[in-house]
Short mmCIF file of C-alpha atoms and ligand atoms in Angstrom, two decimals:
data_model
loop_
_atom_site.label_atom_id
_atom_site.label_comp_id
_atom_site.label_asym_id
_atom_site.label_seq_id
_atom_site.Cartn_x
_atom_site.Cartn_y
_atom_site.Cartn_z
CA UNK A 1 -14.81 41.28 -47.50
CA UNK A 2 -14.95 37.77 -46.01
CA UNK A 3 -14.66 38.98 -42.17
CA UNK A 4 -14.01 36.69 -39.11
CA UNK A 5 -16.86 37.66 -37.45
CA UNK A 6 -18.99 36.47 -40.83
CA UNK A 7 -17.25 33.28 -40.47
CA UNK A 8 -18.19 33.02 -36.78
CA UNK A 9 -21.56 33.56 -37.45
CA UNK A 10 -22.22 31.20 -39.69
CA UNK A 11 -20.11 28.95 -37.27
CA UNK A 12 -23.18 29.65 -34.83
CA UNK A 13 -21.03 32.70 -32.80
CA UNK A 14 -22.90 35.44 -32.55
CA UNK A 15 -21.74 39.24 -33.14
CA UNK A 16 -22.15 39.62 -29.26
CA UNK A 17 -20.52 36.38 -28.29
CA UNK A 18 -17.45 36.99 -30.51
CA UNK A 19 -17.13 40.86 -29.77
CA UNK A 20 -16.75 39.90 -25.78
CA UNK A 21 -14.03 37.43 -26.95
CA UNK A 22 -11.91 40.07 -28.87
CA UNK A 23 -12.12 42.44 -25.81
CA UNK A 24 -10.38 40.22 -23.81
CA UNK A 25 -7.87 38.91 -26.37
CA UNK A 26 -6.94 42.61 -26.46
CA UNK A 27 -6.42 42.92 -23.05
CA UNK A 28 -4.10 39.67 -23.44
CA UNK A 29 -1.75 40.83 -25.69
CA UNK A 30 1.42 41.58 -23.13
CA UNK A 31 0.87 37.83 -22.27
CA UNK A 32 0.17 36.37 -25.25
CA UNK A 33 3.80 38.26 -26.54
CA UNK A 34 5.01 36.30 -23.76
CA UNK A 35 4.05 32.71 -24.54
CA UNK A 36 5.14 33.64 -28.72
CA UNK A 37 8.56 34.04 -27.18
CA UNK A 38 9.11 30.78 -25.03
CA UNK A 39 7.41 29.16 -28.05
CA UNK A 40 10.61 31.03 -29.92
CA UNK A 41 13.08 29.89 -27.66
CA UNK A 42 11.65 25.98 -27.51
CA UNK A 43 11.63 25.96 -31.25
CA UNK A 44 14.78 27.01 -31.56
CA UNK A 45 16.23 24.63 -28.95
CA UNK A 46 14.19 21.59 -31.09
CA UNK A 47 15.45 23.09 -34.10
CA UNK A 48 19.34 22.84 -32.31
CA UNK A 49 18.94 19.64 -30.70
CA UNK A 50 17.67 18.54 -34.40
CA UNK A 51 20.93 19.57 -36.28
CA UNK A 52 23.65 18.92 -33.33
CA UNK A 53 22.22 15.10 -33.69
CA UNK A 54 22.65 15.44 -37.55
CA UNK A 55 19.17 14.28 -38.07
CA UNK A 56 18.78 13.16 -42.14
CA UNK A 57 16.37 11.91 -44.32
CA UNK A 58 17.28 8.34 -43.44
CA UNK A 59 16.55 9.11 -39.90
CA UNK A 60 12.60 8.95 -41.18
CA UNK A 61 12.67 5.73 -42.56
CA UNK A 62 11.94 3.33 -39.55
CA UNK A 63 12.57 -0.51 -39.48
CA UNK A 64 10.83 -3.80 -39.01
CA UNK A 65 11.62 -7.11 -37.25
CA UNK A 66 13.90 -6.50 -34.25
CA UNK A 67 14.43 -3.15 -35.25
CA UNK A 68 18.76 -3.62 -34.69
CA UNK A 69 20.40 -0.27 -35.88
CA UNK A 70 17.62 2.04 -35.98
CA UNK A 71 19.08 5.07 -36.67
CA UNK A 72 15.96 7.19 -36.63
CA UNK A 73 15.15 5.92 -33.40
CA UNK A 74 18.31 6.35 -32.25
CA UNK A 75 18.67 10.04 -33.49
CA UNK A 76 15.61 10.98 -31.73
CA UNK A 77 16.51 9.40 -28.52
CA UNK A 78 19.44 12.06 -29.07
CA UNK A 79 17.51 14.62 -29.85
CA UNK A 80 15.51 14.12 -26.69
CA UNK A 81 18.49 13.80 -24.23
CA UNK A 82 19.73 16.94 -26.04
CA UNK A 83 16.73 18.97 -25.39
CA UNK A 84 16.14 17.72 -21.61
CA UNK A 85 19.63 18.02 -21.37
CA UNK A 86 20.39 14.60 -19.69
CA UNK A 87 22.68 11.80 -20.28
CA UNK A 88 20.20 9.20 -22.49
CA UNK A 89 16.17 9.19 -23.55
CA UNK A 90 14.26 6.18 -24.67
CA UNK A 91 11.41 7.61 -26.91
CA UNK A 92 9.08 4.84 -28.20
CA UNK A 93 5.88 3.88 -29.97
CA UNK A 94 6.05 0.84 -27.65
CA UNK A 95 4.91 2.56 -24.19
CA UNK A 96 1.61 3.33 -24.97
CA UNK A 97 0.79 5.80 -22.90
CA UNK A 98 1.47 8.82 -19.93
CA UNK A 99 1.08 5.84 -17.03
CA UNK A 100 3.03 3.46 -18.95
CA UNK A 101 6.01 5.33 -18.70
CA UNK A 102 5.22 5.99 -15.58
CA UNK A 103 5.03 2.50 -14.38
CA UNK A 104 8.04 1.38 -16.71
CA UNK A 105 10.19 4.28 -15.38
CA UNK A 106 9.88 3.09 -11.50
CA UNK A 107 9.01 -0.51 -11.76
CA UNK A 108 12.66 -0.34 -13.35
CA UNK A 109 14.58 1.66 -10.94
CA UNK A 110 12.71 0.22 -7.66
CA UNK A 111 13.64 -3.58 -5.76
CA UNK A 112 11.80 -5.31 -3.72
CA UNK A 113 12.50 -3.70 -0.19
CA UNK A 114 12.67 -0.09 -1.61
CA UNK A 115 10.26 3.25 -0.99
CA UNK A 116 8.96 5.27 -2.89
CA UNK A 117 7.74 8.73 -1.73
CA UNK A 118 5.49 11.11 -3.16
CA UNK A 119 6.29 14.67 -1.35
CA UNK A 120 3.72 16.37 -3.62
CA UNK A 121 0.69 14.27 -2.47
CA UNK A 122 -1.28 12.27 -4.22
CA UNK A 123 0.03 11.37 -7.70
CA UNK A 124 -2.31 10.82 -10.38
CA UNK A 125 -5.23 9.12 -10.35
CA UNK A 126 -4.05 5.98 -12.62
CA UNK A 127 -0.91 5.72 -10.73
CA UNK A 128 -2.78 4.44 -7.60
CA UNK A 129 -2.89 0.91 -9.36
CA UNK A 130 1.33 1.31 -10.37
CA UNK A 131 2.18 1.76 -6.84
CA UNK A 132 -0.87 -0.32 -4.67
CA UNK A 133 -2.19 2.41 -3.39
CA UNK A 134 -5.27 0.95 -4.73
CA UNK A 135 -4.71 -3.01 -5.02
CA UNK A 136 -3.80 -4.14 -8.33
CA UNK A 137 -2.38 -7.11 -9.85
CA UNK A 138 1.37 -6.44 -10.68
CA UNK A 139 1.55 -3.39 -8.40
CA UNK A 140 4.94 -2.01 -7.00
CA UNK A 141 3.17 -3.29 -3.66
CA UNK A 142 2.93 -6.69 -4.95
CA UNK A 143 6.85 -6.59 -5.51
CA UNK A 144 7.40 -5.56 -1.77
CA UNK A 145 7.94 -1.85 -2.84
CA UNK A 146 6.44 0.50 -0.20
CA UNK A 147 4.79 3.81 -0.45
CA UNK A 148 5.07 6.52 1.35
CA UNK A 149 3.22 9.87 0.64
CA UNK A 150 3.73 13.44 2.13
CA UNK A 151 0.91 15.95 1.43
CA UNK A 152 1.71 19.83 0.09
CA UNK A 153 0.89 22.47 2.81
CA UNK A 154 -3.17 24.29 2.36
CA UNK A 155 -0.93 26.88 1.11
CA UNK A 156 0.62 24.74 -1.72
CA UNK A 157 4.15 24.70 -0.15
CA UNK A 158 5.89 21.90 0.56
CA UNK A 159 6.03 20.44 3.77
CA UNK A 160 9.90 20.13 4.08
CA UNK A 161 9.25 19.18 7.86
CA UNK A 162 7.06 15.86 7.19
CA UNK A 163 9.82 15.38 4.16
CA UNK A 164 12.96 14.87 5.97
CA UNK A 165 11.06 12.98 8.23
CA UNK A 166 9.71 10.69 5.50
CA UNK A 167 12.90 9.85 3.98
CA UNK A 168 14.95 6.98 5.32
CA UNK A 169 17.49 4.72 4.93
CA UNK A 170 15.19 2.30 2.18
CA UNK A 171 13.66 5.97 0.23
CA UNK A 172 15.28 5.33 -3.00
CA UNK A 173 13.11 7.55 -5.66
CA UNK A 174 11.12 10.59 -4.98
CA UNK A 175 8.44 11.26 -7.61
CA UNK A 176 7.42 14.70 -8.30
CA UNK A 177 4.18 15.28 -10.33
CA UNK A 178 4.56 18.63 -12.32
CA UNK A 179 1.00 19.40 -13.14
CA UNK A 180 -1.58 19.64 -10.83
CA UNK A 181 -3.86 16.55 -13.18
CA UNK A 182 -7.01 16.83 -11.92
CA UNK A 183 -6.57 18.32 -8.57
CA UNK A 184 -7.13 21.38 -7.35
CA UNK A 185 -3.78 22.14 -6.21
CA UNK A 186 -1.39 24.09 -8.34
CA UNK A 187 0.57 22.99 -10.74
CA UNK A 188 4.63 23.19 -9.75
CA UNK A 189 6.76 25.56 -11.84
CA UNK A 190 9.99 24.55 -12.99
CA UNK A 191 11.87 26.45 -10.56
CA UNK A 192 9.88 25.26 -7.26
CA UNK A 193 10.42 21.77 -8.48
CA UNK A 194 14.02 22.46 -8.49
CA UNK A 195 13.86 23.56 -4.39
CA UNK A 196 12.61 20.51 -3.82
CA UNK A 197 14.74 18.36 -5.60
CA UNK A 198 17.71 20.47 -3.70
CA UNK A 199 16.04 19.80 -0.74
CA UNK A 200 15.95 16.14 -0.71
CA UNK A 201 19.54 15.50 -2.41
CA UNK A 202 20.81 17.23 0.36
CA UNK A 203 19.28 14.71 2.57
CA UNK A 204 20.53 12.02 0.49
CA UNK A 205 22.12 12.63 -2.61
CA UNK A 206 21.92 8.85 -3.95
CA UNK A 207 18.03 8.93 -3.94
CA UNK A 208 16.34 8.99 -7.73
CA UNK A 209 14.52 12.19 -7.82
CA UNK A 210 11.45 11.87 -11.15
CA UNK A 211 9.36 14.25 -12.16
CA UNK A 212 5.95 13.45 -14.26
CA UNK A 213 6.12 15.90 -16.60
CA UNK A 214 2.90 15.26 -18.27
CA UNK A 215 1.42 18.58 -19.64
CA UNK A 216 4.45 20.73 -18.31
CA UNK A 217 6.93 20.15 -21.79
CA UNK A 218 7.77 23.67 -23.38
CA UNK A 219 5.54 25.89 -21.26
CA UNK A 220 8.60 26.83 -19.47
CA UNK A 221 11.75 27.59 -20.98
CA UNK A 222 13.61 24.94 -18.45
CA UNK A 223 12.46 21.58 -17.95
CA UNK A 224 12.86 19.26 -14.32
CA UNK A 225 15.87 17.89 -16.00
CA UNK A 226 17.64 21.36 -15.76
CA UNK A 227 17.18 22.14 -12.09
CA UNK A 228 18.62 18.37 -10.74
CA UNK A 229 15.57 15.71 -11.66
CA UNK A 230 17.40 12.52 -12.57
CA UNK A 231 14.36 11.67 -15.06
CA UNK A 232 11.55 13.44 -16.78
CA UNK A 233 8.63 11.24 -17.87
CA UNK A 234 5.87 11.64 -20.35
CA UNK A 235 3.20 11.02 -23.04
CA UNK A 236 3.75 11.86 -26.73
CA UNK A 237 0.02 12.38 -26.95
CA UNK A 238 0.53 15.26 -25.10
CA UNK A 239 2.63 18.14 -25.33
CA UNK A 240 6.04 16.68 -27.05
CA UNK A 241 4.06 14.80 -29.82
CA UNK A 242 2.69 18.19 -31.11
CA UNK A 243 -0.73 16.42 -32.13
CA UNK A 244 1.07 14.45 -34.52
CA UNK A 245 2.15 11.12 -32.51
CA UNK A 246 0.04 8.84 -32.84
CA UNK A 247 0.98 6.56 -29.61
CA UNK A 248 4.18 6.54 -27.38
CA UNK A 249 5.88 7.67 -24.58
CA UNK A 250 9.47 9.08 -23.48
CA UNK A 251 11.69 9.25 -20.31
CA UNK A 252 14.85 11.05 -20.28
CA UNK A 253 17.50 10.86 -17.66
CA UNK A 254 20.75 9.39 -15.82
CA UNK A 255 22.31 6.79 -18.46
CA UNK A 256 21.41 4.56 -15.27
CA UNK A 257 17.95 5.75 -15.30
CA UNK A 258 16.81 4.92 -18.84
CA UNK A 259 19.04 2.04 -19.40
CA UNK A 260 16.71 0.63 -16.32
CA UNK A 261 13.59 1.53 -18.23
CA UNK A 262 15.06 -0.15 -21.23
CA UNK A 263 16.27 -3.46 -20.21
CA UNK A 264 12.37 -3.62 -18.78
CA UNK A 265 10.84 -2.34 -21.50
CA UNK A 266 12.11 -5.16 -23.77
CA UNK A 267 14.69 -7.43 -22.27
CA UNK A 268 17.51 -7.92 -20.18
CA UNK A 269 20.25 -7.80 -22.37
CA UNK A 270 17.96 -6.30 -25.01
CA UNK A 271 17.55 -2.87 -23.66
CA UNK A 272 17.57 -0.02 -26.73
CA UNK A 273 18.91 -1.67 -28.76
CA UNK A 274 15.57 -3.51 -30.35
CA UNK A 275 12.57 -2.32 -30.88
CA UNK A 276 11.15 -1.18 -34.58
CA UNK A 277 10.27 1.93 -34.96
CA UNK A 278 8.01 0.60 -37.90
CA UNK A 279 6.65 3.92 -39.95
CA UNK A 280 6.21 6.16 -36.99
CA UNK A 281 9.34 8.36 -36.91
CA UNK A 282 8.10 11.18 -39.54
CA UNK A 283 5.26 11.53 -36.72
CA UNK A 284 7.21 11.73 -33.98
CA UNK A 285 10.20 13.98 -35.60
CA UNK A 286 8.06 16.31 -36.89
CA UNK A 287 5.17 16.37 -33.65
CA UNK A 288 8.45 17.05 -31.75
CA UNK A 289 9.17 20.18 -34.27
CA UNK A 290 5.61 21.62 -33.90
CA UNK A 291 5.48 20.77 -30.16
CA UNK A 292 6.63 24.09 -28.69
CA UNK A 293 4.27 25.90 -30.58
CA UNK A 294 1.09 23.63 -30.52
CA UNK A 295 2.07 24.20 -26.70
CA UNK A 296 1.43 27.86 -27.06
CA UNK A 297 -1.82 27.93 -28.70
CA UNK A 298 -2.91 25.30 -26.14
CA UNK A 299 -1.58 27.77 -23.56
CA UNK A 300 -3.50 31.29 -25.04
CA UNK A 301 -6.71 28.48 -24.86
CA UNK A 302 -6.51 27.95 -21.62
CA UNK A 303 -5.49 31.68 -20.23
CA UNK A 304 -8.35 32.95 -22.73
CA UNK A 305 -10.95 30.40 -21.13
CA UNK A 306 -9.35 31.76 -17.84
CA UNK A 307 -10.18 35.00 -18.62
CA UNK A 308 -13.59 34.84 -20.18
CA UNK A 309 -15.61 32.60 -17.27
CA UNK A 310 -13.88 34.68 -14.68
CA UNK A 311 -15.22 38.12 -16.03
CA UNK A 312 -18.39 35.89 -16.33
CA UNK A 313 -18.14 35.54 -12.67
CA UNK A 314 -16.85 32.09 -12.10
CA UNK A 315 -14.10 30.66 -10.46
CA UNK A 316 -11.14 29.49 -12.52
CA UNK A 317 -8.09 27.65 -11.49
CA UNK A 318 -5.68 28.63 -12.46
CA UNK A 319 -7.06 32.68 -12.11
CA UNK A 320 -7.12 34.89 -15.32
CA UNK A 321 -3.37 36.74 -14.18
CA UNK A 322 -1.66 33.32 -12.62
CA UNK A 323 1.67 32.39 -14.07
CA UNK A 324 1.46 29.07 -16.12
CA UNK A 325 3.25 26.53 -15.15
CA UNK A 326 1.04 23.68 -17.13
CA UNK A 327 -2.34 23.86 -20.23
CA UNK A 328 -4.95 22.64 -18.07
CA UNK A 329 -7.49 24.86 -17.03
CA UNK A 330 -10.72 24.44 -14.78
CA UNK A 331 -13.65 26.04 -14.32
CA UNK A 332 -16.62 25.75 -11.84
CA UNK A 333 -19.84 26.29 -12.85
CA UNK A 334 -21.59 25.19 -9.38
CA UNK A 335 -24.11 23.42 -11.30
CA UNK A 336 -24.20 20.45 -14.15
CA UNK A 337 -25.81 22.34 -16.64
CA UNK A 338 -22.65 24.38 -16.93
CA UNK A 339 -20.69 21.52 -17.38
CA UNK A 340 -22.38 20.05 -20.27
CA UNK A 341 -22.53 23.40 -21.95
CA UNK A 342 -19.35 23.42 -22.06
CA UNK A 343 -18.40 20.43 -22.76
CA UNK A 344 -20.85 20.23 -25.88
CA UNK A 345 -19.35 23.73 -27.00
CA UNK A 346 -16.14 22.35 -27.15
CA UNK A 347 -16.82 19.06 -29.33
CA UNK A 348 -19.05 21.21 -31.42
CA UNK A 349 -16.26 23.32 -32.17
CA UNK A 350 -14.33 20.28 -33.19
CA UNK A 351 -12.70 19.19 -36.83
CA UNK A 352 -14.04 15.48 -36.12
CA UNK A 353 -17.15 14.15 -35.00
CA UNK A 354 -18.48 17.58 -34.56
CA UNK A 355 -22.13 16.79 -35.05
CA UNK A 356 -21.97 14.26 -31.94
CA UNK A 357 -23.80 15.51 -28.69
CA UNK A 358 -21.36 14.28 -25.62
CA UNK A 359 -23.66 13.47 -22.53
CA UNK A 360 -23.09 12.78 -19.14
CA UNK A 361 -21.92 9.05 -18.56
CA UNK A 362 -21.26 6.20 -16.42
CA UNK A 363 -17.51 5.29 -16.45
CA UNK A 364 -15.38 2.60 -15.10
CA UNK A 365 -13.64 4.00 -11.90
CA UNK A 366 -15.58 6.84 -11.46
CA UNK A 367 -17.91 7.38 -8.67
CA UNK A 368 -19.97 10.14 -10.76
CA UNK A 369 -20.83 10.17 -14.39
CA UNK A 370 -18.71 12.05 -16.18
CA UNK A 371 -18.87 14.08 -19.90
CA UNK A 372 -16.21 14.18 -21.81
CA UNK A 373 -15.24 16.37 -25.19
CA UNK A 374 -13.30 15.54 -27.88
CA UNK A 375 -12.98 15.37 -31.20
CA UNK A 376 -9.99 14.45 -32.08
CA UNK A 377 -7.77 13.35 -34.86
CA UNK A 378 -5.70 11.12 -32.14
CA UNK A 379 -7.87 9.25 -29.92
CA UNK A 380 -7.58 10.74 -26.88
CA UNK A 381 -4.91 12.82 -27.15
CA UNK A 382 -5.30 15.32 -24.81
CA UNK A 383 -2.94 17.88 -26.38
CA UNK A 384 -6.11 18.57 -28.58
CA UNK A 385 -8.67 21.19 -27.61
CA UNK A 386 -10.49 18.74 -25.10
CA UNK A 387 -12.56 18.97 -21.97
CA UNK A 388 -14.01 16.71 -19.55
CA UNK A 389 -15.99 16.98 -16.00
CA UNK A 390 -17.81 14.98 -13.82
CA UNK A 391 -21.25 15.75 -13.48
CA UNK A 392 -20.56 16.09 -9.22
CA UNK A 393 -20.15 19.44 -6.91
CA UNK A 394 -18.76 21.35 -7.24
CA UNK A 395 -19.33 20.68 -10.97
CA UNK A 396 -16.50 21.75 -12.40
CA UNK A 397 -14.94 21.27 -15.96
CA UNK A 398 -11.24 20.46 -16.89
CA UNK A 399 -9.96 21.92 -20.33
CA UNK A 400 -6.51 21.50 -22.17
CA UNK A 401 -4.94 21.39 -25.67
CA UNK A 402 -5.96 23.27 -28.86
CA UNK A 403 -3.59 22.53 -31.83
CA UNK A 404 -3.63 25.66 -33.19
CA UNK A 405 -4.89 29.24 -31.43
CA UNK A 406 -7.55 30.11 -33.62
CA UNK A 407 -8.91 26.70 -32.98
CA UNK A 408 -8.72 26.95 -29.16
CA UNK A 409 -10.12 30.18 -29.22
CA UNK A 410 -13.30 29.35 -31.27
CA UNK A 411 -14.00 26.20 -29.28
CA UNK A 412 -14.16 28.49 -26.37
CA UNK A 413 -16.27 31.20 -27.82
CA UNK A 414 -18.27 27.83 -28.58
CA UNK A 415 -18.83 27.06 -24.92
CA UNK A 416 -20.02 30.83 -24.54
CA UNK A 417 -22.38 30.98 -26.71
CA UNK A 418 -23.97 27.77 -25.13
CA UNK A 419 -23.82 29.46 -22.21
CA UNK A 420 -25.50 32.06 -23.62
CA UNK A 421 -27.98 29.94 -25.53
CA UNK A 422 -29.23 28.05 -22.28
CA UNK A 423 -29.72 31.06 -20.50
CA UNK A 424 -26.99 30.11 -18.05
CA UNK A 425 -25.08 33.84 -18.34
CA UNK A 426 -26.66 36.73 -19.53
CA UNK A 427 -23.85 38.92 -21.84
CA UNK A 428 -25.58 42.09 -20.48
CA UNK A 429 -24.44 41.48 -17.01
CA UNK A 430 -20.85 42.09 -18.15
CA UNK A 431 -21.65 45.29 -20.22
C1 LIG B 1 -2.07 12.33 -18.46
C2 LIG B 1 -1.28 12.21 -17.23
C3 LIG B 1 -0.78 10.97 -16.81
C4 LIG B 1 -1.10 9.67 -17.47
O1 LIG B 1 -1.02 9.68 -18.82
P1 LIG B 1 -1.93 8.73 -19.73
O2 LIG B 1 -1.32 8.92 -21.06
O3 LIG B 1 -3.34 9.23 -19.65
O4 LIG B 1 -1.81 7.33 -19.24
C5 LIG B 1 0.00 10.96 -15.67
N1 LIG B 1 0.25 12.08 -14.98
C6 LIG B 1 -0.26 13.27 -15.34
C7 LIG B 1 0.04 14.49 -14.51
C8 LIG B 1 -1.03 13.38 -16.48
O5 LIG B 1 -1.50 14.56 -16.85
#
């Protein structure tokens, strides 16, 4: 019989390696059962949203030129609003990425003498250019927007005092970032997002309340949209785009909301109803239809990698038994050779440029050198099994995506047996 474990092996896993993986899967089952049955529910609400907006054939076709009477683009946009439940969506190849639709969604719905506030802390990393935090050309800042920004509690909680007091009479969008990105806070669920939102409508129920929902689509069976956030905001090379998207971004909302976005995104006047969808819609249709699952896989990745390094004895955030509220996972190995183990064990276990050796590198806005894995059929796309780390303390290593679960999990076997290889864990000391 052609076993897995043959497979493996010749795959460079050894018998040891892949036996210790197994174990845990076991023990992962209840949860695993878990994640199949949001993935059941979101693919079922796709599959819904799909056939309430009479999606066809023609719907794949696309247009050129202005791109008047798109009906596939149209249709999606439907789709989207129907599965965020919100008023309108604007779903196009034209942002071009997770802080473009960002920018686009509050450079549109801000004026010169408005605030913004951040009650989460800081926001991503490139959105300290969007908003001036950092100086940039173009910057909300530059357009007399202010800033203001109140930090979560050392507990995680929010600080509802230092909230009401930050909101006045110019606070006229609150942005709420969903996943913890590359901080070691934790990531918001769904429901706690929805507290907040109360919380500050309450103050003022006029104020725009956004969520970035980058890496949160479909791990939950609610999104932002159903607990009060006006609009949701992401990348389609993340979660929604299942893998397939090649490019693009969405935000869903308040007709208000989008229609904003819109008339910024092309023209005044313009709003949705140019843009050519060119030959992209089959990818983003049918990424859309694989999303909820491509989301579990990526999901069982990340609480398998959570599992493994902590019985290994390192720390993981979030912990092997945490509920998930986003796919990224991190891991600190206290040292750089961990990171670059891992690292190389993940783009060794990749379907493209597999034989490539990622090393530790000096990057534009980084104050470290950083590795980075992937090998990926979308450049970048971070809803692929990917990991990246900069090689500082506490040297630790950030992990997401994984198409498909048997994928995920050998990339992370990968990174064990490199651990194992270098002499940086010893499998004995677990048995
Ligand atoms: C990825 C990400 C972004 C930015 O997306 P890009 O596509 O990389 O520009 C913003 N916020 C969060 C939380 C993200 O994870």
């Amino acid at each position: 019989m052609n076993s897995n474990l043959e497979i493996l092996e010749e795959l460079g896993i050894s018998k040891e390696v892949a036996e210790f993986g197994n174990k845990i899967i076991l023990e992962l089952e209840e949860r695993f059962k878990a994640i199949d049955e949001t993935a059941e529910y979101n693919q079922l609400k796709v599959i819904k949203a799909m056939q309430e907006a009479k999606v066809s054939e023609a719907c794949l076709l696309g247009t050129t030129g202005y791109g008047y009477n798109d009906i596939g683009r149209e249709k999606l946009e439907e789709v989207y609003a129907n599965i965020f439940h919100t008023e309108d969506a604007l779903v196009r190849p034209q942002i071009t990425c997770g802080t473009h639709a960002l920018a686009l969604a509050l450079m549109s719905n801000l004026r010169p003498g408005d605030e913004l506030l951040s009650p989460v802390g800081k926001p991503y990393d490139t959105l300290e250019e969007v908003i001036g935090i950092r100086p940039s050309k173009g910057s909300l800042k530059e357009y007399g927007i202010s800033y203001s920004q109140v930090d979560l509690l050392s507990d995680g909680s929010f600080d509802y005092d230092n909230i009401k007091k930050a909101i006045n009479e110019k606070t006229k969008l609150v942005t709420i970032q969903r996943s913890k990105g590359y901080q070691t806070r934790k990531t918001l669920s769904v429901t706690q997002i929805g507290e907040l939102i109360s919380f500050v409508k309450n103050i003022n129920p006029d104020i725009i309340c956004m969520v970035d929902n980058c890496y949160g689509e479909f791990v939950e069976r609610i999104e932002p949209t159903d607990v009060g956030a006006d609009m949701v905001v992401g990348s389609l090379i993340k979660n929604p785009g299942g893998g397939l998207a090649p490019i693009g971004g969405y935000i869903a909302g308040k007709k208000e909301c989008v229609e904003n976005a819109a008339f910024r995104l092309t023209s005044p006047g313009l709003g949705k109803e140019v843009g050519a969808s060119l030959g992209i819609l089959p990818q983003f249709y049918q990424g859309l239809f694989l999303a909820p699952t491509v989301t579990a896989s990526a999901l069982k990745g990340a609480i398998l990698a959570a599992n493994l390094y902590e019985r290994m004895g390192f720390d993981v955030l979030p912990n092997g038994t945490e509920s998930r509220h986003d796919i990224i996972q991190s891991i600190t190995f206290g040292k750089p050779e961990g990171v670059i183990a891992f690292c190389q064990g993940i783009q060794a276990a990749a379907p493209v440029d597999s034989y490539v050796t990622p090393e530790p590198w000096d990057m534009p806005g980084y104050d470290a050198k950083v590795i980075m894995a992937a090998g990926a059929f979308v450049s970048g796309s971070s809803i692929e099994l990917s990991a990246d780390g900069p090689i500082k303390p506490p040297y630790a290593v950030f992990f997401q995506g994984g198409l498909t679960w048997p994928h995920a999990k050998f990339g992370i076997l990968k990174t064990v047996q490199n651990m194992v290889d270098r002499g940086l864990f010893d499998l004995k000391s677990i048995q």
